[in-house]
Tab-separated table of C-alpha atoms in Angstrom:
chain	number	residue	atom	x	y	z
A	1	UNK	CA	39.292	-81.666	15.524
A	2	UNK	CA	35.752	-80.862	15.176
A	3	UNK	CA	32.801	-82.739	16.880
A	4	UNK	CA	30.128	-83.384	14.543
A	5	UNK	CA	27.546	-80.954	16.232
A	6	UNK	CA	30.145	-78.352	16.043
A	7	UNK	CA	30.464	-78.450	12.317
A	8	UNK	CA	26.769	-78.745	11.806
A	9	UNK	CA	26.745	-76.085	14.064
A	10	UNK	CA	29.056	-74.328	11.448
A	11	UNK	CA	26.829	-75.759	8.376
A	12	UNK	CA	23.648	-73.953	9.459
A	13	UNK	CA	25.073	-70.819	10.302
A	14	UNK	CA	26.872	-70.484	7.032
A	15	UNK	CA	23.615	-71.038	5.658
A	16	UNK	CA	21.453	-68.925	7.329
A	17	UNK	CA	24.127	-66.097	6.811
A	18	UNK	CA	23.934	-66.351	2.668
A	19	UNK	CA	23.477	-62.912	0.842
A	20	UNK	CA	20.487	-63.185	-1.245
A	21	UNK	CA	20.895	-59.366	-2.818
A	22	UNK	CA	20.531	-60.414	-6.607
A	23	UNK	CA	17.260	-59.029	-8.320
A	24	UNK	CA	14.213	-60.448	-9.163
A	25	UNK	CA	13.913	-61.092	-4.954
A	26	UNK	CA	11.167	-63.710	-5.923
A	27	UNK	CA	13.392	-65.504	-7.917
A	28	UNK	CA	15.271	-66.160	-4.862
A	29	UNK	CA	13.037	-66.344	-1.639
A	30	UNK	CA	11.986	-70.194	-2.649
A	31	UNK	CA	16.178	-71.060	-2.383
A	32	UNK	CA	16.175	-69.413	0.453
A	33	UNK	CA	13.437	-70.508	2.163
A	34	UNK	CA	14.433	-74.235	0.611
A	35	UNK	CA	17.406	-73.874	2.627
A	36	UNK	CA	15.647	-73.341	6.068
A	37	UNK	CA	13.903	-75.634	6.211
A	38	UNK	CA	16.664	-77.840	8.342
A	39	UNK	CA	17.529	-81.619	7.514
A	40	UNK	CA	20.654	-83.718	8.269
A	41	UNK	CA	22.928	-81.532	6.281
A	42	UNK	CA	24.828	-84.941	5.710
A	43	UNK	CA	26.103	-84.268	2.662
A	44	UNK	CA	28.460	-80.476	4.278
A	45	UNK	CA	29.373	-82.516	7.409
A	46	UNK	CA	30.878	-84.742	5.493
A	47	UNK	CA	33.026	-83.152	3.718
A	48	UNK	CA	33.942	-80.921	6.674
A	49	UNK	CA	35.165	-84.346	8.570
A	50	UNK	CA	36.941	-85.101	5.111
A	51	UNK	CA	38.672	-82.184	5.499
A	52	UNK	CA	38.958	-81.893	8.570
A	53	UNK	CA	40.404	-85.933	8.481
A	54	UNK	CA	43.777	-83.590	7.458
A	55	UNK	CA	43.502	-80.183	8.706
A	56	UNK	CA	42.225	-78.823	11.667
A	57	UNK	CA	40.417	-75.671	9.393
A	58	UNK	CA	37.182	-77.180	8.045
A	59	UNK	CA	35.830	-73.360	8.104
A	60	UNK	CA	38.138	-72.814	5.353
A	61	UNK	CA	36.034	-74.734	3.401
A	62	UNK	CA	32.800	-73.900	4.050
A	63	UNK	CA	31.555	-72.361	0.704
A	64	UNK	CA	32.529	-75.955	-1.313
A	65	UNK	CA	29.969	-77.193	1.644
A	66	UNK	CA	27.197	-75.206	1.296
A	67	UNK	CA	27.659	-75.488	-2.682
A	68	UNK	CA	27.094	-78.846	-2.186
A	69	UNK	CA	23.859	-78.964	0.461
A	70	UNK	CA	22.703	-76.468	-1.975
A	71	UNK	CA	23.018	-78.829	-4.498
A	72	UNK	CA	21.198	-81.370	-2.910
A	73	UNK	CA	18.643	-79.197	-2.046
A	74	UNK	CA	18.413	-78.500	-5.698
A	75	UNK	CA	17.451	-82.227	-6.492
A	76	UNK	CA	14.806	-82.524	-3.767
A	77	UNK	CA	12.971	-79.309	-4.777
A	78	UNK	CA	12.823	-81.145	-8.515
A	79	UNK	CA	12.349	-84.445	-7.195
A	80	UNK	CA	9.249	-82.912	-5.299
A	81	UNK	CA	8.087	-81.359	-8.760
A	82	UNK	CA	8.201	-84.479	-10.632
A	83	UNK	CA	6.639	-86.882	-8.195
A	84	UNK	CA	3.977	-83.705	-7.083
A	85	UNK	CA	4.732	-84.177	-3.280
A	86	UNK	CA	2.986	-81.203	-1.150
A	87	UNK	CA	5.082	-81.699	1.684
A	88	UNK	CA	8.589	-82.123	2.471
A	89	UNK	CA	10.270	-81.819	6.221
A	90	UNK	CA	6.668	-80.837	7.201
A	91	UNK	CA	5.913	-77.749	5.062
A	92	UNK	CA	4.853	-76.933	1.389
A	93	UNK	CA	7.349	-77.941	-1.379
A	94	UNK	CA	8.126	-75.231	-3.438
A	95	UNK	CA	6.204	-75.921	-6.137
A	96	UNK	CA	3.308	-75.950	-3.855
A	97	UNK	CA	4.026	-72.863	-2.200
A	98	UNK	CA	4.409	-70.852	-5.468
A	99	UNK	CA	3.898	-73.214	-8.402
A	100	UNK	CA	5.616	-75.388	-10.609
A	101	UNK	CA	7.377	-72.299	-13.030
A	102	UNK	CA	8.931	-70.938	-10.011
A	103	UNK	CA	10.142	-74.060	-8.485
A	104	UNK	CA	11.745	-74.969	-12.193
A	105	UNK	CA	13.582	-71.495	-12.420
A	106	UNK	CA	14.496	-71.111	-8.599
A	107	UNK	CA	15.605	-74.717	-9.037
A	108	UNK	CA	17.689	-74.122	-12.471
A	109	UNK	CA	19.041	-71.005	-10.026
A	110	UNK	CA	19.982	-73.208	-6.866
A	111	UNK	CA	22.036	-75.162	-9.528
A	112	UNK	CA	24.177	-71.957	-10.725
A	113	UNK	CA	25.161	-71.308	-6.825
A	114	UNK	CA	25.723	-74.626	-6.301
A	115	UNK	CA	28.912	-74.765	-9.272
A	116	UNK	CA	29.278	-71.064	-7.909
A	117	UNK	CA	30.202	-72.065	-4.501
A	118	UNK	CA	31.878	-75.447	-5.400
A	119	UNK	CA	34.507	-74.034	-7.522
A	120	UNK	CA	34.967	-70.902	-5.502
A	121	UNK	CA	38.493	-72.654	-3.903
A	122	UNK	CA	42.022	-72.626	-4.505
A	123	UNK	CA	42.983	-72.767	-8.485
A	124	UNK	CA	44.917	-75.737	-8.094
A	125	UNK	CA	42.580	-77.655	-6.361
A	126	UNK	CA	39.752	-76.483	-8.927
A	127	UNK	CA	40.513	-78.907	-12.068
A	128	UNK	CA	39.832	-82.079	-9.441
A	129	UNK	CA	37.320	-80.436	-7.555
A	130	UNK	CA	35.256	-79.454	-10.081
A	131	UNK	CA	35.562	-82.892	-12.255
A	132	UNK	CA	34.451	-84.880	-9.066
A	133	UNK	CA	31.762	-82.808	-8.871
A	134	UNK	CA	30.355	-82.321	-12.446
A	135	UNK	CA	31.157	-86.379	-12.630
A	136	UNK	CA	28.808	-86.813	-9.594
A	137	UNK	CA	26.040	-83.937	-11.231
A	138	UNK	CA	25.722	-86.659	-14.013
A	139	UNK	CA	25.714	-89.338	-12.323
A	140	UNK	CA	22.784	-88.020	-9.908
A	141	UNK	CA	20.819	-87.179	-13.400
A	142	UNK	CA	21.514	-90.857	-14.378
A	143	UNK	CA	19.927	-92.484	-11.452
A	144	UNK	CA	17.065	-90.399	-11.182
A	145	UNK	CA	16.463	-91.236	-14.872
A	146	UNK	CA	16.449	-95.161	-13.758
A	147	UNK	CA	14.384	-94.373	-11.098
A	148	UNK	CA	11.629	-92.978	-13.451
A	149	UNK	CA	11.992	-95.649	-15.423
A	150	UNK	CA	12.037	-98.598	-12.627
A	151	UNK	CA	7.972	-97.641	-12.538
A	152	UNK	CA	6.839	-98.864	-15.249
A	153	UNK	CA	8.994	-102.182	-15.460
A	154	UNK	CA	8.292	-105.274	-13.554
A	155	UNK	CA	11.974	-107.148	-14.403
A	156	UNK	CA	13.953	-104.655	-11.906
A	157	UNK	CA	16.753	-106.648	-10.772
A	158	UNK	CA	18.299	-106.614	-7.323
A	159	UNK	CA	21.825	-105.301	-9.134
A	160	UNK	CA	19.932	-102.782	-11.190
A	161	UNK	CA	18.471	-101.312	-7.809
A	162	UNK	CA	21.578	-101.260	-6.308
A	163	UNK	CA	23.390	-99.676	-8.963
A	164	UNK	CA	20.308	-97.047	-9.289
A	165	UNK	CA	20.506	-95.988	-5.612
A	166	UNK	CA	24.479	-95.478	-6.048
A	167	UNK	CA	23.631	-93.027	-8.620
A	168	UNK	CA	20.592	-91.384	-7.576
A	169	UNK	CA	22.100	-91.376	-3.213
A	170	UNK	CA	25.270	-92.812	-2.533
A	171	UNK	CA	27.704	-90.764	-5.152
A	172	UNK	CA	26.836	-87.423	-3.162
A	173	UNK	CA	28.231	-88.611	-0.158
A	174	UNK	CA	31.134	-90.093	-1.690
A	175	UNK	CA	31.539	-86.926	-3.752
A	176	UNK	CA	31.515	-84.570	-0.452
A	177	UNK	CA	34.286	-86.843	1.856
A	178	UNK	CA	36.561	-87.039	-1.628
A	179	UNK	CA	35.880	-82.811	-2.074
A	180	UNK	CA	37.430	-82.806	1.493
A	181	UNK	CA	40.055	-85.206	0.745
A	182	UNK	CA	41.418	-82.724	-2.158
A	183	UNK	CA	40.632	-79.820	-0.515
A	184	UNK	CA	42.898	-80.967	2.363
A	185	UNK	CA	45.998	-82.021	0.297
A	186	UNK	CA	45.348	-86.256	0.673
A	187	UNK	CA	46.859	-88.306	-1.247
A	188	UNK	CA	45.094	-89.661	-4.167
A	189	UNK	CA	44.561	-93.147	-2.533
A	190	UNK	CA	43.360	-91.102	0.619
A	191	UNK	CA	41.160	-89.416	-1.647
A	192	UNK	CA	39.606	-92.744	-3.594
A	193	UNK	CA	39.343	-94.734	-0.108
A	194	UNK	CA	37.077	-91.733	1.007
A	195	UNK	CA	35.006	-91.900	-2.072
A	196	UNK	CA	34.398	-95.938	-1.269
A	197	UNK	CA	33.712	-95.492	2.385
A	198	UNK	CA	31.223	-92.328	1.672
A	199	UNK	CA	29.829	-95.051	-1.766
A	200	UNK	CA	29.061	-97.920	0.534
A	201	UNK	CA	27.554	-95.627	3.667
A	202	UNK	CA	25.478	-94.021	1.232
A	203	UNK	CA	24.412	-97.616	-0.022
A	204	UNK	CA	23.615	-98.171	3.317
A	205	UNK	CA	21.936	-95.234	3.922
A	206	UNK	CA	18.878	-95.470	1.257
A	207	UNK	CA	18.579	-99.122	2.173
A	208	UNK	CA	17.826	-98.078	5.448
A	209	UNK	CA	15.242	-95.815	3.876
A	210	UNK	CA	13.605	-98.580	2.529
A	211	UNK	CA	13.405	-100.796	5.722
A	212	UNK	CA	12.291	-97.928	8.200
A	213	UNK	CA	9.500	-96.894	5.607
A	214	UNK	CA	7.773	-100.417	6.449
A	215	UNK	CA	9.364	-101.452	9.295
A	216	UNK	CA	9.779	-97.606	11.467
A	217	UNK	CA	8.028	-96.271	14.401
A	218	UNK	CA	5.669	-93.273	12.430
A	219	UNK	CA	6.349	-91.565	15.513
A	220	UNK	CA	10.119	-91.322	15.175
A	221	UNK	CA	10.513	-91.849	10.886
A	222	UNK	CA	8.699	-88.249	10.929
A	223	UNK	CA	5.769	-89.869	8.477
A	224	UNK	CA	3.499	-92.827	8.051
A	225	UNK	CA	5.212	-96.427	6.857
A	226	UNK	CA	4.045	-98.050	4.132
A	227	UNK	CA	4.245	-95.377	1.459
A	228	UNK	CA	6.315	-97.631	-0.499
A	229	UNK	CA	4.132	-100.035	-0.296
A	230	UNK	CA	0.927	-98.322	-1.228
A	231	UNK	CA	2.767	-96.726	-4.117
A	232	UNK	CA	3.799	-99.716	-5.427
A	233	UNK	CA	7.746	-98.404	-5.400
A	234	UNK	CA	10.608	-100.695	-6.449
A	235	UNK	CA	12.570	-100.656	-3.383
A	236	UNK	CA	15.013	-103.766	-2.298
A	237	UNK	CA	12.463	-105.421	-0.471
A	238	UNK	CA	9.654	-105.463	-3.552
A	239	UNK	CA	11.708	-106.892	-5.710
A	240	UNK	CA	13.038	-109.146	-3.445
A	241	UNK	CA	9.984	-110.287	-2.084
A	242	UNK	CA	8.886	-110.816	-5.805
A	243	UNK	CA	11.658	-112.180	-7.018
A	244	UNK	CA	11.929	-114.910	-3.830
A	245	UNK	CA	7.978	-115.494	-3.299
A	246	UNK	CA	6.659	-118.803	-3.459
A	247	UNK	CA	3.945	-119.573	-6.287
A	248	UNK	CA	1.146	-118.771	-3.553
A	249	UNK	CA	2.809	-115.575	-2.296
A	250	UNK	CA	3.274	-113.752	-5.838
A	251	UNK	CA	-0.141	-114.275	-6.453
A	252	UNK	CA	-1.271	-112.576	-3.565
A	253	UNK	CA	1.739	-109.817	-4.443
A	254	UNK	CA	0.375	-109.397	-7.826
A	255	UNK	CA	-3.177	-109.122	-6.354
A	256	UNK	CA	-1.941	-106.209	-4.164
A	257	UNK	CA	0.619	-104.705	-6.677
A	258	UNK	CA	-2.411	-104.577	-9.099
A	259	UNK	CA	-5.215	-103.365	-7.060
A	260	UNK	CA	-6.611	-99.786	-8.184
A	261	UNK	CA	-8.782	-99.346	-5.182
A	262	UNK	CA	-7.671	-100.805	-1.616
A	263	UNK	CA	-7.644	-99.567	1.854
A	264	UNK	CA	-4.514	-98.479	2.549
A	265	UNK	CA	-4.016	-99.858	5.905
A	266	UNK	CA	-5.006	-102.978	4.859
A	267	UNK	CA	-2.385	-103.327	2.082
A	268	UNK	CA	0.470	-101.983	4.265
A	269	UNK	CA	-0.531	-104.705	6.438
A	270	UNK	CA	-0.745	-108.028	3.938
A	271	UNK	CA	2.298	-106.871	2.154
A	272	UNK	CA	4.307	-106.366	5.409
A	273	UNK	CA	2.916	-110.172	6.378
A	274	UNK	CA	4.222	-111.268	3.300
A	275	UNK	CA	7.399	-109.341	3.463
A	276	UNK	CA	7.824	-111.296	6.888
A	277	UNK	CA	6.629	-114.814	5.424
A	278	UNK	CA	9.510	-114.057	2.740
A	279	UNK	CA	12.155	-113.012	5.168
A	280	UNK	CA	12.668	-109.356	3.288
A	281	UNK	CA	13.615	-107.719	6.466
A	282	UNK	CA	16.714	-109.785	7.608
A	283	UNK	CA	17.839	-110.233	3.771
A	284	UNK	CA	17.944	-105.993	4.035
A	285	UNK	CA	19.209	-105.697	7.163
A	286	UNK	CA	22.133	-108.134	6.025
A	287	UNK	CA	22.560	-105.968	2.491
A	288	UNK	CA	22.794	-102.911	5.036
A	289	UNK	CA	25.626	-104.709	7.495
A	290	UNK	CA	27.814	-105.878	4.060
A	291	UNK	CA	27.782	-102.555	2.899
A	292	UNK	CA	28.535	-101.194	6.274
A	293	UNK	CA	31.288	-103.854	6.230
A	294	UNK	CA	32.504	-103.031	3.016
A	295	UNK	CA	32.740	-99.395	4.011
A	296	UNK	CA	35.032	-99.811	7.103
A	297	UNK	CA	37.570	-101.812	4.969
A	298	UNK	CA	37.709	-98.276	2.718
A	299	UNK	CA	38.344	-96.586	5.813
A	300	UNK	CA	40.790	-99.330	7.557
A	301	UNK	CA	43.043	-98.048	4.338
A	302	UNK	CA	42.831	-94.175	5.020
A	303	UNK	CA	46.131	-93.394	6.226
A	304	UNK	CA	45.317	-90.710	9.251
A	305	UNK	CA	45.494	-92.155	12.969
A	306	UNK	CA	42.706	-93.842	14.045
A	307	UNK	CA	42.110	-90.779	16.657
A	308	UNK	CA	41.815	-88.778	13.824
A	309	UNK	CA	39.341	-91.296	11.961
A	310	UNK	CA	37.161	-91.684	14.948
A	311	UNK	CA	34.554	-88.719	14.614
A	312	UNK	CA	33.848	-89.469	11.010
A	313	UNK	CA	33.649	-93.472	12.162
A	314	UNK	CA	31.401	-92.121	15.291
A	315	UNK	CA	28.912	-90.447	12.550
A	316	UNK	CA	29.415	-93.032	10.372
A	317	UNK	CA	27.696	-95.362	12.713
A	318	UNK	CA	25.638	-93.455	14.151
A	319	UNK	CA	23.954	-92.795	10.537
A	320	UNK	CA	23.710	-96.754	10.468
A	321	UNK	CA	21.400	-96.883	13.804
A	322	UNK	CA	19.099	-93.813	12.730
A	323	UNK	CA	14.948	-94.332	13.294
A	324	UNK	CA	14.074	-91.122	11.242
């Protein structure tokens, strides 16, 4: 079995190898320079140790992997579009770099090679492959669509956040260990036990992204903390500090929630006091352990050896302990 440096390993330089030989070239130079610009590559590894949970040929299934980081490249570059970001992993988002009719068509492009490569795979693995994946396409569109909307409401409940960051984050991972899982002849109940592990990581996962961005060391999280905060963003620990503050402390939440001109340092700082006075980060942290929780009862019910189960378990946890 693979390590999980030697399949990222294999994830980059499948990438960096792509053939980018269709014409207009400008159509295509933002996807591929979109796709140097590094990251996790969570989503590929995944379904490689999916896979490779079954077989010991992961290579074999490269192209459903890079269909699906190019995917998920796909919704950042419109993500950044939407909310106008300039920067992403330290350099110009796309729309930046060129402007916002390129980024739309390169985009609507990375999409076509994403389906390309997903579905280029054995024809009687296709039906399942490709209905996971068009299931999880729409799903993805669904959660960023109660995302937008989650800005202009002040109601957002703790189970409507939850069930918008399964949409919008945790489905893709899901979607990439189940790929693996029928792409490696499991069982169907190997296959749906992936899909809740990779669910309740990914659950995990963008919690975590909400405690680091106020609690993280800027030095390590790559970025300055508090941009949730100064943006006002419904994350799990806004509307849990609203929704558990005292009469005194939504006032001064309101005050801060409301204010069109503050100093930004200042607000980070009152709202992280109050986030302490409320006890927002241990109520996250234990959200983040019951979904961790959850997720190793999904994998307790994979039927593979636990030898086999402990590199995926290894990144598993070590995604659960990340700074950045």
């Amino acid at each position: 079995m693979y390590n999980a440096e030697e399949l990222l390993k294999k994830v980059n330089e499948a990438l960096a190898n792509l053939a980018y030989d269709r014409q207009p070239a400008s159509l295509y130079e933002p996807i591929r320079y979109v796709l140097s610009l590094g990251g996790k590559r969570v989503r590929p590894v995944l379904m490689l140790m999916g896979y490779n949970l079954f077989k010991d040929d992961p290579e074999r299934i490269l192209s459903q992997a890079i269909g699906l980081e190019t995917y998920h490249n796909f919704t950042l570059l419109h993500d950044d579009l939407m909310d106008q970001a300039d920067m992403r992993r330290g350099h110009e988002t796309v729309h930046k770099k060129w402007n916002a009719n390129q980024a739309i068509l390169s985009g609507d492009t990375m999409l076509l090679q994403a389906f390309e490569r997903v579905e280029a795979c054995e024809v009687d693995k296709l039906k399942d492959v490709f209905e996971t994946f068009l299931q999880t396409t729409y799903e993805i569109g669904e959660g960023q669509q109660l995302d937008v909307e989650f800005e202009t409401r002040d109601d957002v409940k703790e189970e409507e956040y939850i069930e918008m960051i399964r949409l919008k984050t945790s489905v893709l991972l899901a979607c990439a260990l189940k790929i693996g899982a029928i792409l490696a002849d499991a069982s169907k109940e190997d296959q749906e036990n992936l899909y809740g592990f990779g669910e309740q990581i990914g659950l995990a996962f963008q919690l975590q992204d909400d405690l680091l961005d106020v609690y993280g060391d800027p030095k390590v999280f790559g970025k300055n903390i508090g941009g949730d905060i100064t943006s006002n963003k419904k994350t799990y620990m806004l509307i849990n500090a609203v929704n558990r503050a005292d009469a005194r402390q939504k006032e001064e939440l309101t005050r801060w929630i409301e204010a069109k001109n503050f100093d930004r340092q200042e607000k980070v700082k009152a709202v992280t006091a109050l986030y302490d006075e409320i006890g927002i980060r241990q109520l996250c942290e234990q959200k983040i352990d019951e979904c961790y929780a959850c997720a190793k009862t999904y994998m307790d019910q994979v039927s593979v050896s636990e030898e086999r189960k402990a590199i995926l378990k290894a990144y598993a946890a070590a995604m659960m302990k990340r700074q950045s």
